[in-house]
Amino acid sequence: MKASAKLMALLMALAMVFSLAACTNSAGKESGSAESPSADSSSTPGETYLVGIVQHAPHDALDAATRGFKDALTEELGSAVSFKEGNASNESSNNSIIVGGFLSEGVDLILANATDSLTAAASATSEIPILGTSITNYGVALNLGTTEDKVLGGNISGTSDLAPLDQQAAMIQELFPDAKNIGLLYCSAEANSIFQVEAVKGYLTDMGYTCAQYAFTDVNDLPSVTQTAADNSDVIYIPTDNTAANNTEAIANVVLPAKVPVVAGEAGIVKGCGVATLSISYYELGQITGRMAAQILTGQAKVSDLAIAYDTTLDKLYNAANCEALGIAVPEGYQPIEEVQ
């Protein structure tokens, strides 16, 4: 009887030891495990996310969009989100290589910054959510047979950097009412540049300007095509063109000595070689995209449910140094680009 009592006491003691150990392990997991939410994370407890960012080229506008995206998504999800980044250095084939790496890494979402990056991501996966940014028109970019931005019904949505082209044309008229010939300078390899040029040409023609298109194929013929445009134009218009944005110095070396002003579709080009723009904020565009990504990752929305979004805040900006060099008097309502970059 005494032996039985001792055995029972021993078993009860062992049970208490195991119970205590289990409690200790559980507490340790809650305080230090990767499965628990961090103090600065608003994501679902236990969830972590890997986001791949593929950017077509390094220049001010695209850099700002990527920065805004990361800042907004980190603000939403804290340390629960991490990023895998790749820059294609303006080489289209590099986008596919970068996206292929993302698929191997098992990313939860892809940010495709610029048209070439978007088409590479769209070709690589129909399952992983893709958000585009710095895309002028998704129908044109993805060869959908339409120029209307729309929810694509699959795994793609995002933000558009299209500023109102009619208002950009009106800016040319406001600044250069006596001009007659407008040169439209763009890269023929960029579908969204072609779309913008054809649209703005219609507006300018209706205003009474004579327009001529000057298309370069890549950086190699950019200087010679720019020279031809400068020789035959009173004003040159450049859309949101990635190749032009990456080579503003080459353009400036032609247009400034020729005393031909450039009005452009975005601030980065104007900062490098232009005089004025009606531009969105690419940083804000990235922020909008980042907030969309947070909704997708946390399950608040499906990518196919999110409409293409826009930054509706537009600023009239001018390059003070270039305007002074060309003797251009800027009317009221324009901000020096140097103060907002």
Coordinates of C-alpha atoms in Angstrom, one line a residue:
M1 CA 0.0 0.0 0.0
K2 CA 2.9 2.3 0.9
A3 CA 4.6 1.4 -2.4
S4 CA 1.5 2.3 -4.3
A5 CA 1.2 5.6 -2.6
K6 CA 4.8 6.4 -3.4
L7 CA 4.3 5.4 -7.0
M8 CA 1.3 7.6 -7.3
A9 CA 3.1 10.6 -5.8
L10 CA 6.0 10.1 -8.2
L11 CA 3.7 10.1 -11.2
M12 CA 2.0 13.3 -10.1
A13 CA 5.3 15.0 -9.7
L14 CA 6.4 14.0 -13.2
A15 CA 3.2 15.3 -14.6
M16 CA 3.7 18.7 -13.0
V17 CA 7.3 18.9 -14.4
F18 CA 6.1 18.2 -17.9
S19 CA 3.2 20.7 -17.6
L20 CA 5.6 23.4 -16.4
A21 CA 8.0 22.7 -19.3
A22 CA 5.2 23.0 -21.8
C23 CA 4.2 26.4 -20.3
T24 CA 7.8 27.6 -20.5
N25 CA 8.2 26.7 -24.1
S26 CA 4.9 28.3 -25.0
A27 CA 5.8 31.6 -23.3
G28 CA 9.2 31.6 -25.0
K29 CA 7.6 31.1 -28.4
E30 CA 5.2 34.1 -27.9
S31 CA 8.0 36.4 -26.9
G32 CA 10.6 35.5 -29.4
S33 CA 9.2 33.4 -32.2
A34 CA 9.0 34.7 -35.8
E35 CA 5.4 33.4 -35.8
S36 CA 4.3 36.2 -33.5
P37 CA 3.6 39.8 -34.7
S38 CA 6.2 42.4 -33.9
A39 CA 5.3 45.6 -32.1
D40 CA 5.4 47.6 -35.3
S41 CA 3.4 45.2 -37.4
S42 CA -0.3 45.5 -38.2
S43 CA -0.4 42.3 -40.2
T44 CA -2.2 39.1 -39.3
P45 CA -0.3 37.4 -36.3
G46 CA 2.1 34.8 -37.6
E47 CA 2.2 36.1 -41.2
T48 CA 5.3 37.2 -43.0
Y49 CA 5.5 38.4 -46.6
L50 CA 8.2 38.5 -49.3
V51 CA 7.6 41.0 -52.0
G52 CA 9.7 41.1 -55.2
I53 CA 10.4 44.5 -56.8
V54 CA 11.5 44.6 -60.4
Q55 CA 12.4 48.1 -61.8
H56 CA 13.2 48.6 -65.4
A57 CA 15.8 51.4 -65.1
P58 CA 17.4 53.6 -62.5
H59 CA 16.1 57.2 -62.9
D60 CA 14.4 59.7 -60.6
A61 CA 10.8 58.9 -61.4
L62 CA 11.0 55.1 -61.1
D63 CA 13.3 55.4 -58.0
A64 CA 10.7 57.6 -56.4
A65 CA 7.9 55.2 -57.1
T66 CA 9.8 52.3 -55.7
R67 CA 10.7 54.3 -52.6
G68 CA 7.1 55.3 -52.0
F69 CA 5.9 51.7 -52.5
K70 CA 8.3 50.4 -49.9
D71 CA 7.6 53.2 -47.4
A72 CA 3.8 52.7 -47.6
L73 CA 3.9 48.9 -47.4
T74 CA 6.3 49.0 -44.5
E75 CA 4.1 51.5 -42.7
E76 CA 1.2 49.1 -43.2
L77 CA 2.8 45.8 -42.3
G78 CA 6.0 46.7 -40.4
S79 CA 8.7 44.1 -40.1
A80 CA 6.2 41.4 -41.4
V81 CA 7.2 42.4 -44.9
S82 CA 10.6 42.1 -46.6
F83 CA 11.7 42.9 -50.1
K84 CA 13.7 41.3 -52.9
E85 CA 14.8 43.9 -55.4
G86 CA 16.2 43.9 -58.9
N87 CA 17.0 46.6 -61.4
A88 CA 17.1 45.7 -65.1
S89 CA 19.4 48.7 -65.9
N90 CA 17.2 49.5 -69.0
E91 CA 17.8 46.1 -70.5
S92 CA 14.5 44.4 -71.3
S93 CA 15.8 40.9 -71.1
N94 CA 17.0 41.5 -67.5
N95 CA 13.5 41.9 -66.3
S96 CA 12.7 38.3 -67.2
I97 CA 15.8 37.1 -65.4
I98 CA 14.9 39.1 -62.3
V99 CA 11.3 37.9 -62.3
G100 CA 12.5 34.3 -62.7
G101 CA 14.5 34.7 -59.5
F102 CA 11.4 36.0 -57.7
L103 CA 9.5 32.8 -58.7
S104 CA 12.3 30.7 -57.4
E105 CA 12.3 32.6 -54.1
G106 CA 8.5 32.1 -53.8
V107 CA 7.5 35.8 -53.4
D108 CA 4.0 36.6 -52.3
L109 CA 3.6 39.6 -54.6
I110 CA 5.5 41.3 -57.4
L111 CA 5.8 45.1 -58.0
A112 CA 6.6 45.8 -61.6
N113 CA 7.9 49.3 -62.0
A114 CA 7.6 50.4 -65.7
T115 CA 6.1 48.8 -68.8
D116 CA 9.0 46.3 -69.6
S117 CA 9.0 45.1 -66.1
L118 CA 5.2 44.6 -66.1
T119 CA 5.2 42.6 -69.4
A120 CA 8.0 40.4 -68.1
A121 CA 6.1 39.7 -64.9
A122 CA 2.8 39.1 -66.7
S123 CA 4.5 36.6 -69.0
A124 CA 6.1 34.7 -66.1
T125 CA 3.1 34.0 -63.8
S126 CA -0.6 34.1 -63.8
E127 CA -0.9 33.1 -60.2
I128 CA 1.3 35.5 -58.1
P129 CA -0.4 38.9 -57.7
I130 CA 1.3 41.6 -59.8
L131 CA 1.0 45.3 -59.2
G132 CA 2.3 47.7 -61.8
T133 CA 3.4 51.2 -61.3
S134 CA 4.8 54.0 -63.6
I135 CA 2.6 52.4 -66.3
T136 CA 0.8 54.9 -68.6
N137 CA -1.9 52.6 -70.0
Y138 CA -2.3 48.9 -69.1
G139 CA -4.2 48.0 -72.2
V140 CA -1.4 49.3 -74.4
A141 CA 1.4 47.9 -72.2
L142 CA -0.1 44.4 -72.2
N143 CA -1.3 44.4 -75.8
L144 CA -4.9 43.9 -74.8
G145 CA -6.3 45.4 -78.0
T146 CA -7.7 48.4 -76.0
T147 CA -6.4 51.7 -74.8
E148 CA -8.7 51.7 -71.8
D149 CA -7.3 51.1 -68.4
K150 CA -9.4 48.5 -66.6
V151 CA -9.4 45.8 -64.0
L152 CA -7.8 42.9 -65.9
G153 CA -9.8 40.1 -64.2
G154 CA -6.7 38.1 -63.5
N155 CA -3.6 38.6 -61.3
I156 CA -2.7 42.2 -62.4
S157 CA -3.7 45.6 -61.2
G158 CA -1.7 48.7 -60.2
T159 CA -1.3 52.4 -60.7
S160 CA -1.0 54.7 -63.8
D161 CA 1.4 57.6 -64.2
L162 CA -0.7 59.2 -67.0
A163 CA -1.2 62.9 -66.4
P164 CA -4.0 64.6 -68.5
L165 CA -2.5 64.9 -72.0
D166 CA -4.9 67.6 -73.0
Q167 CA -3.7 69.7 -70.1
Q168 CA -0.1 69.1 -71.1
A169 CA -0.9 70.3 -74.6
A170 CA -2.6 73.4 -73.0
M171 CA 0.6 74.0 -71.1
I172 CA 2.5 74.3 -74.4
Q173 CA 0.0 76.7 -75.7
E174 CA 0.2 78.7 -72.4
L175 CA 4.0 79.0 -72.5
F176 CA 4.5 79.2 -76.3
P177 CA 1.5 80.8 -77.9
D178 CA 3.5 82.0 -80.9
A179 CA 5.1 78.6 -81.7
K180 CA 4.1 76.9 -84.9
N181 CA 6.0 73.6 -85.1
I182 CA 6.0 71.1 -82.3
G183 CA 8.4 68.2 -82.4
L184 CA 7.2 65.0 -80.7
L185 CA 10.4 63.1 -79.5
Y186 CA 10.0 59.5 -78.2
C187 CA 11.4 56.0 -78.3
S188 CA 9.6 53.8 -80.9
A189 CA 10.3 50.7 -78.7
E190 CA 8.0 52.0 -75.9
A191 CA 4.3 51.3 -76.6
N192 CA 3.1 53.7 -74.0
S193 CA 5.2 56.5 -75.5
I194 CA 3.6 56.0 -78.9
F195 CA 0.2 56.1 -77.2
Q196 CA 1.0 59.4 -75.5
V197 CA 2.4 61.0 -78.6
E198 CA -0.5 60.1 -80.8
A199 CA -3.0 61.5 -78.2
V200 CA -1.1 64.7 -77.5
K201 CA -0.6 65.2 -81.2
G202 CA -4.4 65.3 -81.7
Y203 CA -4.8 68.0 -79.0
L204 CA -2.0 70.1 -80.4
T205 CA -3.3 69.8 -84.0
D206 CA -6.7 71.0 -82.8
M207 CA -5.0 74.0 -81.3
G208 CA -3.5 74.9 -84.6
Y209 CA 0.0 73.6 -84.2
T210 CA 1.9 71.7 -86.9
C211 CA 3.2 68.5 -85.3
A212 CA 6.0 66.1 -86.5
Q213 CA 7.0 62.9 -84.8
Y214 CA 10.7 62.1 -84.2
A215 CA 11.1 58.5 -83.1
F216 CA 14.5 57.1 -82.0
T217 CA 15.0 53.3 -81.6
D218 CA 17.5 53.4 -78.7
V219 CA 20.2 55.5 -77.1
N220 CA 22.5 55.1 -80.2
D221 CA 20.3 57.2 -82.5
L222 CA 18.9 59.5 -79.8
P223 CA 21.4 62.4 -80.4
S224 CA 20.9 62.4 -84.2
V225 CA 17.1 62.2 -84.0
T226 CA 17.0 64.9 -81.3
Q227 CA 19.2 67.1 -83.5
T228 CA 16.7 66.7 -86.4
A229 CA 13.8 67.5 -84.1
A230 CA 15.6 70.6 -82.8
D231 CA 16.4 71.8 -86.4
N232 CA 12.7 71.7 -87.4
S233 CA 10.8 72.5 -84.2
D234 CA 9.9 75.6 -82.2
V235 CA 9.2 73.4 -79.1
I236 CA 9.8 69.7 -78.4
Y237 CA 7.4 67.5 -76.4
I238 CA 8.7 64.3 -74.7
P239 CA 6.2 61.9 -73.1
T240 CA 6.9 59.8 -70.0
D241 CA 9.5 57.8 -71.9
N242 CA 12.0 55.6 -70.0
T243 CA 14.8 55.8 -72.6
A244 CA 14.6 59.6 -72.8
A245 CA 14.5 59.8 -68.9
N246 CA 17.7 57.8 -68.8
N247 CA 19.5 60.0 -71.3
T248 CA 18.5 63.5 -70.5
E249 CA 22.1 64.7 -70.7
A250 CA 22.3 63.6 -74.3
I251 CA 19.1 65.5 -75.1
A252 CA 20.2 68.6 -73.2
N253 CA 23.5 68.7 -75.1
V254 CA 21.4 69.2 -78.3
V255 CA 18.4 71.3 -77.3
L256 CA 20.0 73.8 -75.0
P257 CA 22.6 75.0 -77.5
A258 CA 19.9 75.0 -80.2
K259 CA 17.7 77.2 -77.9
V260 CA 14.7 74.8 -78.4
P261 CA 12.6 74.4 -75.2
V262 CA 11.4 70.9 -74.1
V263 CA 8.1 70.3 -72.4
A264 CA 7.9 66.8 -70.9
G265 CA 5.4 64.4 -69.4
E266 CA 7.2 64.1 -66.1
A267 CA 9.5 66.0 -63.8
G268 CA 12.7 63.8 -64.1
I269 CA 13.0 64.6 -67.8
V270 CA 12.4 68.3 -67.2
K271 CA 15.0 68.4 -64.5
G272 CA 17.5 67.0 -66.9
C273 CA 16.8 68.7 -70.2
G274 CA 13.4 70.5 -70.2
V275 CA 11.7 73.7 -69.2
A276 CA 8.3 72.7 -67.8
T277 CA 5.9 69.8 -67.0
L278 CA 2.5 69.1 -65.6
S279 CA 3.4 66.2 -63.5
I280 CA 2.2 63.7 -60.9
S281 CA 4.2 62.7 -57.9
Y282 CA 5.9 59.4 -58.5
Y283 CA 6.5 59.0 -54.8
E284 CA 2.8 59.3 -54.1
L285 CA 2.1 56.9 -57.0
G286 CA 4.3 54.4 -55.3
Q287 CA 2.5 55.0 -51.9
I288 CA -0.9 54.3 -53.5
T289 CA 0.5 51.1 -55.0
G290 CA 2.0 50.1 -51.6
R291 CA -1.4 50.5 -49.9
M292 CA -3.0 48.3 -52.6
A293 CA -0.3 45.7 -51.9
A294 CA -1.1 45.7 -48.2
Q295 CA -4.8 45.0 -49.0
I296 CA -3.8 42.0 -51.2
L297 CA -1.3 40.5 -48.9
T298 CA -3.5 40.6 -45.8
G299 CA -6.5 39.2 -47.7
Q300 CA -8.6 42.4 -47.5
A301 CA -8.9 42.4 -51.3
K302 CA -8.1 40.3 -54.3
V303 CA -5.8 41.8 -57.0
S304 CA -8.6 41.3 -59.6
D305 CA -11.0 43.4 -57.5
L306 CA -8.7 46.5 -57.4
A307 CA -9.2 49.1 -60.2
I308 CA -6.2 50.8 -61.8
A309 CA -5.5 53.8 -59.5
Y310 CA -4.1 57.3 -60.3
D311 CA -2.4 60.2 -58.4
T312 CA -4.8 63.0 -59.1
T313 CA -2.6 65.7 -57.6
L314 CA -0.9 67.6 -60.5
D315 CA 1.8 70.2 -60.3
K316 CA 3.0 72.8 -62.8
L317 CA 6.7 72.7 -62.5
Y318 CA 9.5 74.5 -64.3
N319 CA 13.3 74.2 -64.5
A320 CA 14.5 77.7 -63.4
A321 CA 18.0 77.3 -64.8
N322 CA 16.9 76.1 -68.3
C323 CA 14.2 78.8 -68.5
E324 CA 16.7 81.5 -67.7
A325 CA 19.2 80.1 -70.2
L326 CA 16.5 80.2 -72.9
G327 CA 14.9 83.5 -71.9
I328 CA 11.5 82.0 -71.0
A329 CA 9.3 84.0 -68.7
V330 CA 7.2 81.6 -66.6
P331 CA 3.7 82.7 -65.7
E332 CA 2.3 82.5 -62.2
G333 CA 1.2 79.2 -60.9
Y334 CA 4.4 77.3 -61.7
Q335 CA 6.7 75.9 -59.0
P336 CA 10.5 75.6 -59.4
I337 CA 11.3 72.0 -59.9
E338 CA 14.3 72.3 -57.6
E339 CA 12.0 73.0 -54.7
V340 CA 9.9 69.8 -55.0
Q341 CA 12.4 67.2 -56.0

